[in-house]
């Protein structure tokens, strides 16, 4: 059996069992493509090592690929398609975890101001108002980029200040309430959006091009890179990646937690609510977003000091 056919069978099985399996499918498909028309039993260990290494320095994606290949070869060996797994026996240490970029209020303002430069081309396919609204939506709700881009006109209920996020990452649909200020800004954009076509009625994209077609992820990310350069927002800490649209999600979680600390709220009790709002399957998913910033560290330390002081009076 060929490598490509075995990969296809494995992906089909996993998805038939109800798993999304998208990232793994991309990894394994790329693996089969890189090795070409080869029988599964003839895959040499050096080719596997070369695929894992890729180009450039070691990143956590090495381990992501290794995990996908481990599962694949467990399937192949278990069914007798391969005698053994040609995987490396020595696994490199994971690099330091990626630290998301947390935008300052001044940087957010500069990014929003930079969208005005798009308005110098009034007939451009991507309106400045769409880009500006995307940034405000990500900043104010912590939505995943894909969730924001998938919103339809029917999903944005302005009278109720509610967004409907349909069958997101974990196959769940959820309601996301938005505050009055963001509701007003979304209503302003809705007035602009009325001037664009609605190719499929209320199922048309809320964040749309001038043609009424949805804004794609690739176009959104490419536009953001230009905005980031125009606004002078960049990392200087030597990190592998420059600030991303997804980092707005991290910032939202950190701001919410910091606000709860400052308000004296019961943070442990409220964390499950934040997880639900962000669409996480469990608290572990939310905890990865809670980068320890100086402000958050100060707020947490003050809370602990107050707790310790109360305990000393017992």
PDB file of C-alpha atoms in Angstrom, residues 40-293:
ATOM      1  CA  UNK A  40       4.554   2.710   2.983  1.00  0.00           C
ATOM      2  CA  UNK A  41       6.991  -0.106   3.805  1.00  0.00           C
ATOM      3  CA  UNK A  42       9.768   1.665   1.871  1.00  0.00           C
ATOM      4  CA  UNK A  43       9.720   4.981   3.758  1.00  0.00           C
ATOM      5  CA  UNK A  44      13.297   5.487   5.029  1.00  0.00           C
ATOM      6  CA  UNK A  45      13.974   6.925   8.510  1.00  0.00           C
ATOM      7  CA  UNK A  46      16.163   9.681   7.010  1.00  0.00           C
ATOM      8  CA  UNK A  47      13.198  10.967   4.968  1.00  0.00           C
ATOM      9  CA  UNK A  48      11.030  11.085   8.084  1.00  0.00           C
ATOM     10  CA  UNK A  49      13.768  12.943   9.953  1.00  0.00           C
ATOM     11  CA  UNK A  50      14.118  15.428   7.093  1.00  0.00           C
ATOM     12  CA  UNK A  51      10.382  16.109   7.086  1.00  0.00           C
ATOM     13  CA  UNK A  52      10.338  16.641  10.832  1.00  0.00           C
ATOM     14  CA  UNK A  53      13.336  18.981  10.701  1.00  0.00           C
ATOM     15  CA  UNK A  54      11.898  21.140   7.940  1.00  0.00           C
ATOM     16  CA  UNK A  55      13.655  24.418   7.271  1.00  0.00           C
ATOM     17  CA  UNK A  56      14.914  26.865   9.848  1.00  0.00           C
ATOM     18  CA  UNK A  57      15.316  26.506  13.580  1.00  0.00           C
ATOM     19  CA  UNK A  58      13.493  24.039  15.812  1.00  0.00           C
ATOM     20  CA  UNK A  59       9.976  25.074  16.817  1.00  0.00           C
ATOM     21  CA  UNK A  60       7.185  23.405  18.769  1.00  0.00           C
ATOM     22  CA  UNK A  61       5.726  22.360  15.409  1.00  0.00           C
ATOM     23  CA  UNK A  62       8.426  19.652  15.241  1.00  0.00           C
ATOM     24  CA  UNK A  63       6.683  17.946  18.137  1.00  0.00           C
ATOM     25  CA  UNK A  64       3.262  18.523  16.582  1.00  0.00           C
ATOM     26  CA  UNK A  65       4.402  16.722  13.430  1.00  0.00           C
ATOM     27  CA  UNK A  66       6.033  13.984  15.499  1.00  0.00           C
ATOM     28  CA  UNK A  67       2.795  13.372  17.408  1.00  0.00           C
ATOM     29  CA  UNK A  68       0.801  13.178  14.166  1.00  0.00           C
ATOM     30  CA  UNK A  69       3.262  10.717  12.640  1.00  0.00           C
ATOM     31  CA  UNK A  70       3.316   8.625  15.826  1.00  0.00           C
ATOM     32  CA  UNK A  71      -0.447   8.200  15.687  1.00  0.00           C
ATOM     33  CA  UNK A  72      -0.321   7.412  11.979  1.00  0.00           C
ATOM     34  CA  UNK A  73       2.342   4.723  12.344  1.00  0.00           C
ATOM     35  CA  UNK A  74       0.563   3.217  15.332  1.00  0.00           C
ATOM     36  CA  UNK A  75      -2.414   2.783  13.007  1.00  0.00           C
ATOM     37  CA  UNK A  76      -0.271   1.418  10.147  1.00  0.00           C
ATOM     38  CA  UNK A  77       1.697  -1.067  12.246  1.00  0.00           C
ATOM     39  CA  UNK A  78      -1.402  -2.218  14.106  1.00  0.00           C
ATOM     40  CA  UNK A  79      -3.065  -3.154  10.820  1.00  0.00           C
ATOM     41  CA  UNK A  80       0.007  -4.810   9.382  1.00  0.00           C
ATOM     42  CA  UNK A  81       0.571  -2.151   6.706  1.00  0.00           C
ATOM     43  CA  UNK A  82       4.079  -1.538   8.026  1.00  0.00           C
ATOM     44  CA  UNK A  83       6.467  -3.681  10.020  1.00  0.00           C
ATOM     45  CA  UNK A  84       7.770  -0.805  12.120  1.00  0.00           C
ATOM     46  CA  UNK A  85       7.630   2.966  12.527  1.00  0.00           C
ATOM     47  CA  UNK A  86      10.663   4.737  10.979  1.00  0.00           C
ATOM     48  CA  UNK A  87      10.477   7.515  13.574  1.00  0.00           C
ATOM     49  CA  UNK A  88      13.492   8.951  15.404  1.00  0.00           C
ATOM     50  CA  UNK A  89      14.106   7.441  18.825  1.00  0.00           C
ATOM     51  CA  UNK A  90      15.627  10.639  20.191  1.00  0.00           C
ATOM     52  CA  UNK A  91      13.189  13.506  20.595  1.00  0.00           C
ATOM     53  CA  UNK A  92      14.645  17.018  20.982  1.00  0.00           C
ATOM     54  CA  UNK A  93      13.678  19.102  23.955  1.00  0.00           C
ATOM     55  CA  UNK A  94      10.724  21.353  23.325  1.00  0.00           C
ATOM     56  CA  UNK A  95      11.729  24.986  22.769  1.00  0.00           C
ATOM     57  CA  UNK A  96      10.464  27.645  25.137  1.00  0.00           C
ATOM     58  CA  UNK A  97       6.711  28.170  24.714  1.00  0.00           C
ATOM     59  CA  UNK A  98       5.620  30.945  22.401  1.00  0.00           C
ATOM     60  CA  UNK A  99       4.721  34.135  24.260  1.00  0.00           C
ATOM     61  CA  UNK A 100       1.817  36.028  22.676  1.00  0.00           C
ATOM     62  CA  UNK A 101       2.122  39.734  22.000  1.00  0.00           C
ATOM     63  CA  UNK A 102      -0.045  41.944  24.206  1.00  0.00           C
ATOM     64  CA  UNK A 103      -0.948  45.203  22.477  1.00  0.00           C
ATOM     65  CA  UNK A 104      -0.840  48.396  24.501  1.00  0.00           C
ATOM     66  CA  UNK A 105      -3.833  50.760  24.237  1.00  0.00           C
ATOM     67  CA  UNK A 106      -1.619  53.179  22.294  1.00  0.00           C
ATOM     68  CA  UNK A 107      -0.700  50.474  19.789  1.00  0.00           C
ATOM     69  CA  UNK A 108      -4.347  49.544  19.287  1.00  0.00           C
ATOM     70  CA  UNK A 109      -5.123  53.189  18.597  1.00  0.00           C
ATOM     71  CA  UNK A 110      -2.300  53.377  16.046  1.00  0.00           C
ATOM     72  CA  UNK A 111      -3.529  50.236  14.307  1.00  0.00           C
ATOM     73  CA  UNK A 112      -7.055  51.624  14.105  1.00  0.00           C
ATOM     74  CA  UNK A 113      -5.729  54.931  12.793  1.00  0.00           C
ATOM     75  CA  UNK A 114      -3.730  53.085  10.145  1.00  0.00           C
ATOM     76  CA  UNK A 115      -6.932  51.624   8.692  1.00  0.00           C
ATOM     77  CA  UNK A 116      -7.810  55.140   7.537  1.00  0.00           C
ATOM     78  CA  UNK A 117      -5.034  54.850   4.972  1.00  0.00           C
ATOM     79  CA  UNK A 118      -7.098  52.215   3.230  1.00  0.00           C
ATOM     80  CA  UNK A 119      -9.777  54.862   2.759  1.00  0.00           C
ATOM     81  CA  UNK A 120      -7.502  56.762   0.361  1.00  0.00           C
ATOM     82  CA  UNK A 121      -8.623  54.173  -2.225  1.00  0.00           C
ATOM     83  CA  UNK A 122     -12.416  54.556  -2.078  1.00  0.00           C
ATOM     84  CA  UNK A 123     -13.037  51.832  -4.644  1.00  0.00           C
ATOM     85  CA  UNK A 124     -10.650  49.296  -3.143  1.00  0.00           C
ATOM     86  CA  UNK A 125     -12.136  45.800  -2.881  1.00  0.00           C
ATOM     87  CA  UNK A 126     -11.527  45.703   0.876  1.00  0.00           C
ATOM     88  CA  UNK A 127     -13.170  48.698   2.591  1.00  0.00           C
ATOM     89  CA  UNK A 128     -11.331  50.380   5.450  1.00  0.00           C
ATOM     90  CA  UNK A 129     -14.496  50.088   7.542  1.00  0.00           C
ATOM     91  CA  UNK A 130     -14.385  46.290   7.295  1.00  0.00           C
ATOM     92  CA  UNK A 131     -10.787  46.144   8.498  1.00  0.00           C
ATOM     93  CA  UNK A 132     -11.417  48.580  11.334  1.00  0.00           C
ATOM     94  CA  UNK A 133     -14.479  46.640  12.481  1.00  0.00           C
ATOM     95  CA  UNK A 134     -12.538  43.375  12.410  1.00  0.00           C
ATOM     96  CA  UNK A 135      -9.891  44.832  14.733  1.00  0.00           C
ATOM     97  CA  UNK A 136     -12.514  46.251  17.102  1.00  0.00           C
ATOM     98  CA  UNK A 137     -14.391  42.953  17.140  1.00  0.00           C
ATOM     99  CA  UNK A 138     -11.287  40.911  17.964  1.00  0.00           C
ATOM    100  CA  UNK A 139     -10.163  43.410  20.612  1.00  0.00           C
ATOM    101  CA  UNK A 140     -13.566  43.695  22.253  1.00  0.00           C
ATOM    102  CA  UNK A 141     -14.687  40.053  22.243  1.00  0.00           C
ATOM    103  CA  UNK A 142     -11.596  37.829  22.052  1.00  0.00           C
ATOM    104  CA  UNK A 143     -13.114  35.872  19.161  1.00  0.00           C
ATOM    105  CA  UNK A 144     -10.921  33.583  17.106  1.00  0.00           C
ATOM    106  CA  UNK A 145     -10.132  35.141  13.733  1.00  0.00           C
ATOM    107  CA  UNK A 146     -12.028  32.391  11.929  1.00  0.00           C
ATOM    108  CA  UNK A 147     -15.075  32.976  14.128  1.00  0.00           C
ATOM    109  CA  UNK A 148     -15.139  36.685  13.368  1.00  0.00           C
ATOM    110  CA  UNK A 149     -14.748  36.127   9.628  1.00  0.00           C
ATOM    111  CA  UNK A 150     -17.510  33.485   9.635  1.00  0.00           C
ATOM    112  CA  UNK A 151     -20.135  35.805  11.121  1.00  0.00           C
ATOM    113  CA  UNK A 152     -23.134  36.303   8.866  1.00  0.00           C
ATOM    114  CA  UNK A 153     -25.631  39.135   8.872  1.00  0.00           C
ATOM    115  CA  UNK A 154     -28.056  36.861  10.709  1.00  0.00           C
ATOM    116  CA  UNK A 155     -25.463  36.094  13.387  1.00  0.00           C
ATOM    117  CA  UNK A 156     -25.144  39.744  14.490  1.00  0.00           C
ATOM    118  CA  UNK A 157     -28.147  40.677  16.630  1.00  0.00           C
ATOM    119  CA  UNK A 158     -27.627  44.365  17.339  1.00  0.00           C
ATOM    120  CA  UNK A 159     -30.903  44.992  19.264  1.00  0.00           C
ATOM    121  CA  UNK A 160     -29.934  42.218  21.714  1.00  0.00           C
ATOM    122  CA  UNK A 161     -26.158  42.936  21.592  1.00  0.00           C
ATOM    123  CA  UNK A 162     -25.489  39.277  20.828  1.00  0.00           C
ATOM    124  CA  UNK A 163     -23.264  37.416  18.393  1.00  0.00           C
ATOM    125  CA  UNK A 164     -24.002  33.818  17.448  1.00  0.00           C
ATOM    126  CA  UNK A 165     -20.835  31.799  16.929  1.00  0.00           C
ATOM    127  CA  UNK A 166     -21.792  28.659  15.031  1.00  0.00           C
ATOM    128  CA  UNK A 167     -20.096  25.222  15.217  1.00  0.00           C
ATOM    129  CA  UNK A 168     -16.729  26.639  16.132  1.00  0.00           C
ATOM    130  CA  UNK A 169     -13.493  24.857  16.982  1.00  0.00           C
ATOM    131  CA  UNK A 170     -15.077  22.246  19.242  1.00  0.00           C
ATOM    132  CA  UNK A 171     -18.278  21.783  17.190  1.00  0.00           C
ATOM    133  CA  UNK A 172     -20.203  24.020  19.577  1.00  0.00           C
ATOM    134  CA  UNK A 173     -22.450  26.992  18.917  1.00  0.00           C
ATOM    135  CA  UNK A 174     -22.419  29.731  21.543  1.00  0.00           C
ATOM    136  CA  UNK A 175     -23.828  33.189  22.164  1.00  0.00           C
ATOM    137  CA  UNK A 176     -21.354  36.003  22.800  1.00  0.00           C
ATOM    138  CA  UNK A 177     -22.769  39.170  24.405  1.00  0.00           C
ATOM    139  CA  UNK A 178     -21.102  42.474  23.539  1.00  0.00           C
ATOM    140  CA  UNK A 179     -21.028  45.743  25.440  1.00  0.00           C
ATOM    141  CA  UNK A 180     -22.914  48.910  24.488  1.00  0.00           C
ATOM    142  CA  UNK A 181     -19.893  50.692  22.998  1.00  0.00           C
ATOM    143  CA  UNK A 182     -18.968  47.802  20.737  1.00  0.00           C
ATOM    144  CA  UNK A 183     -22.626  47.362  19.806  1.00  0.00           C
ATOM    145  CA  UNK A 184     -22.705  50.988  18.674  1.00  0.00           C
ATOM    146  CA  UNK A 185     -19.563  50.521  16.593  1.00  0.00           C
ATOM    147  CA  UNK A 186     -20.980  47.363  15.012  1.00  0.00           C
ATOM    148  CA  UNK A 187     -24.188  49.244  14.227  1.00  0.00           C
ATOM    149  CA  UNK A 188     -22.149  51.967  12.498  1.00  0.00           C
ATOM    150  CA  UNK A 189     -20.482  49.331  10.350  1.00  0.00           C
ATOM    151  CA  UNK A 190     -23.830  47.661   9.650  1.00  0.00           C
ATOM    152  CA  UNK A 191     -24.922  50.914   8.017  1.00  0.00           C
ATOM    153  CA  UNK A 192     -21.865  50.756   5.758  1.00  0.00           C
ATOM    154  CA  UNK A 193     -22.439  47.053   5.092  1.00  0.00           C
ATOM    155  CA  UNK A 194     -25.937  47.807   3.767  1.00  0.00           C
ATOM    156  CA  UNK A 195     -24.349  49.417   0.724  1.00  0.00           C
ATOM    157  CA  UNK A 196     -22.691  46.148  -0.303  1.00  0.00           C
ATOM    158  CA  UNK A 197     -24.468  43.233  -2.015  1.00  0.00           C
ATOM    159  CA  UNK A 198     -25.910  40.297  -0.071  1.00  0.00           C
ATOM    160  CA  UNK A 199     -25.116  37.308  -2.315  1.00  0.00           C
ATOM    161  CA  UNK A 200     -26.998  34.830  -0.092  1.00  0.00           C
ATOM    162  CA  UNK A 201     -29.317  37.124   1.819  1.00  0.00           C
ATOM    163  CA  UNK A 202     -28.952  37.151   5.591  1.00  0.00           C
ATOM    164  CA  UNK A 203     -26.460  34.286   5.309  1.00  0.00           C
ATOM    165  CA  UNK A 204     -24.033  36.690   3.622  1.00  0.00           C
ATOM    166  CA  UNK A 205     -20.843  37.649   5.424  1.00  0.00           C
ATOM    167  CA  UNK A 206     -21.049  40.443   7.984  1.00  0.00           C
ATOM    168  CA  UNK A 207     -17.399  41.407   7.461  1.00  0.00           C
ATOM    169  CA  UNK A 208     -17.434  41.718   3.699  1.00  0.00           C
ATOM    170  CA  UNK A 209     -15.567  42.984   0.704  1.00  0.00           C
ATOM    171  CA  UNK A 210     -17.177  45.675  -1.426  1.00  0.00           C
ATOM    172  CA  UNK A 211     -18.586  42.866  -3.588  1.00  0.00           C
ATOM    173  CA  UNK A 212     -20.403  41.389  -0.602  1.00  0.00           C
ATOM    174  CA  UNK A 213     -18.112  38.363  -0.579  1.00  0.00           C
ATOM    175  CA  UNK A 214     -16.569  37.334   2.778  1.00  0.00           C
ATOM    176  CA  UNK A 215     -13.170  38.591   3.877  1.00  0.00           C
ATOM    177  CA  UNK A 216     -10.787  35.616   3.755  1.00  0.00           C
ATOM    178  CA  UNK A 217      -8.278  34.725   6.455  1.00  0.00           C
ATOM    179  CA  UNK A 218      -5.355  35.133   4.057  1.00  0.00           C
ATOM    180  CA  UNK A 219      -6.443  38.590   3.002  1.00  0.00           C
ATOM    181  CA  UNK A 220      -7.140  39.644   6.587  1.00  0.00           C
ATOM    182  CA  UNK A 221      -3.686  38.531   7.745  1.00  0.00           C
ATOM    183  CA  UNK A 222      -1.903  40.131   4.781  1.00  0.00           C
ATOM    184  CA  UNK A 223      -3.750  43.407   5.366  1.00  0.00           C
ATOM    185  CA  UNK A 224      -2.888  43.290   9.057  1.00  0.00           C
ATOM    186  CA  UNK A 225       0.802  42.898   8.248  1.00  0.00           C
ATOM    187  CA  UNK A 226       0.628  46.123   6.246  1.00  0.00           C
ATOM    188  CA  UNK A 227      -1.257  47.893   9.039  1.00  0.00           C
ATOM    189  CA  UNK A 228       1.258  46.680  11.586  1.00  0.00           C
ATOM    190  CA  UNK A 229       4.096  48.142   9.554  1.00  0.00           C
ATOM    191  CA  UNK A 230       2.275  51.445   9.027  1.00  0.00           C
ATOM    192  CA  UNK A 231       1.494  51.694  12.752  1.00  0.00           C
ATOM    193  CA  UNK A 232       5.025  50.804  13.849  1.00  0.00           C
ATOM    194  CA  UNK A 233       3.856  47.845  15.944  1.00  0.00           C
ATOM    195  CA  UNK A 234       6.549  45.194  16.140  1.00  0.00           C
ATOM    196  CA  UNK A 235       8.300  42.831  18.511  1.00  0.00           C
ATOM    197  CA  UNK A 236      11.822  43.623  19.606  1.00  0.00           C
ATOM    198  CA  UNK A 237      12.306  40.623  21.902  1.00  0.00           C
ATOM    199  CA  UNK A 238      13.718  38.327  19.235  1.00  0.00           C
ATOM    200  CA  UNK A 239      10.542  36.219  19.058  1.00  0.00           C
ATOM    201  CA  UNK A 240      10.013  34.090  15.961  1.00  0.00           C
ATOM    202  CA  UNK A 241       6.714  35.774  15.051  1.00  0.00           C
ATOM    203  CA  UNK A 242       5.686  39.391  14.836  1.00  0.00           C
ATOM    204  CA  UNK A 243       2.370  40.485  16.433  1.00  0.00           C
ATOM    205  CA  UNK A 244      -0.603  38.603  14.998  1.00  0.00           C
ATOM    206  CA  UNK A 245      -4.353  39.066  14.800  1.00  0.00           C
ATOM    207  CA  UNK A 246      -4.732  36.046  17.091  1.00  0.00           C
ATOM    208  CA  UNK A 247      -2.856  37.924  19.817  1.00  0.00           C
ATOM    209  CA  UNK A 248      -5.934  40.099  20.345  1.00  0.00           C
ATOM    210  CA  UNK A 249      -7.557  36.998  21.841  1.00  0.00           C
ATOM    211  CA  UNK A 250      -4.774  36.628  24.392  1.00  0.00           C
ATOM    212  CA  UNK A 251      -5.027  40.305  25.268  1.00  0.00           C
ATOM    213  CA  UNK A 252      -8.766  40.061  25.836  1.00  0.00           C
ATOM    214  CA  UNK A 253      -8.325  37.195  28.316  1.00  0.00           C
ATOM    215  CA  UNK A 254      -5.574  39.001  30.227  1.00  0.00           C
ATOM    216  CA  UNK A 255      -7.565  42.262  30.418  1.00  0.00           C
ATOM    217  CA  UNK A 256     -10.635  40.426  31.696  1.00  0.00           C
ATOM    218  CA  UNK A 257      -8.672  38.632  34.399  1.00  0.00           C
ATOM    219  CA  UNK A 258      -6.854  41.807  35.453  1.00  0.00           C
ATOM    220  CA  UNK A 259     -10.164  43.687  35.696  1.00  0.00           C
ATOM    221  CA  UNK A 260     -11.594  40.960  37.918  1.00  0.00           C
ATOM    222  CA  UNK A 261      -8.600  41.142  40.246  1.00  0.00           C
ATOM    223  CA  UNK A 262      -8.898  44.924  40.491  1.00  0.00           C
ATOM    224  CA  UNK A 263     -12.641  44.641  41.177  1.00  0.00           C
ATOM    225  CA  UNK A 264     -12.065  42.158  43.992  1.00  0.00           C
ATOM    226  CA  UNK A 265     -14.044  39.439  42.195  1.00  0.00           C
ATOM    227  CA  UNK A 266     -13.748  35.728  42.897  1.00  0.00           C
ATOM    228  CA  UNK A 267     -11.459  34.928  39.962  1.00  0.00           C
ATOM    229  CA  UNK A 268     -11.475  31.150  40.448  1.00  0.00           C
ATOM    230  CA  UNK A 269     -15.263  31.090  40.340  1.00  0.00           C
ATOM    231  CA  UNK A 270     -15.381  33.297  37.244  1.00  0.00           C
ATOM    232  CA  UNK A 271     -12.739  31.475  35.199  1.00  0.00           C
ATOM    233  CA  UNK A 272     -15.242  28.862  33.909  1.00  0.00           C
ATOM    234  CA  UNK A 273     -17.388  31.753  32.649  1.00  0.00           C
ATOM    235  CA  UNK A 274     -14.416  33.139  30.728  1.00  0.00           C
ATOM    236  CA  UNK A 275     -13.724  29.690  29.281  1.00  0.00           C
ATOM    237  CA  UNK A 276     -17.331  29.463  28.075  1.00  0.00           C
ATOM    238  CA  UNK A 277     -17.237  32.963  26.611  1.00  0.00           C
ATOM    239  CA  UNK A 278     -14.043  32.178  24.688  1.00  0.00           C
ATOM    240  CA  UNK A 279     -15.415  28.858  23.471  1.00  0.00           C
ATOM    241  CA  UNK A 280     -12.868  26.630  25.189  1.00  0.00           C
ATOM    242  CA  UNK A 281     -13.613  22.986  25.900  1.00  0.00           C
ATOM    243  CA  UNK A 282     -12.080  23.204  29.383  1.00  0.00           C
ATOM    244  CA  UNK A 283     -10.162  25.511  31.717  1.00  0.00           C
ATOM    245  CA  UNK A 284      -6.809  24.274  30.432  1.00  0.00           C
ATOM    246  CA  UNK A 285      -7.502  25.973  27.113  1.00  0.00           C
ATOM    247  CA  UNK A 286      -8.209  29.278  28.869  1.00  0.00           C
ATOM    248  CA  UNK A 287      -5.196  29.084  31.162  1.00  0.00           C
ATOM    249  CA  UNK A 288      -2.836  29.048  28.161  1.00  0.00           C
ATOM    250  CA  UNK A 289      -4.054  32.527  27.289  1.00  0.00           C
ATOM    251  CA  UNK A 290      -3.340  34.039  30.685  1.00  0.00           C
ATOM    252  CA  UNK A 291       0.130  35.416  30.123  1.00  0.00           C
ATOM    253  CA  UNK A 292       1.581  36.854  33.301  1.00  0.00           C
ATOM    254  CA  UNK A 293       2.004  40.568  32.585  1.00  0.00           C
TER     255      UNK A 293
END
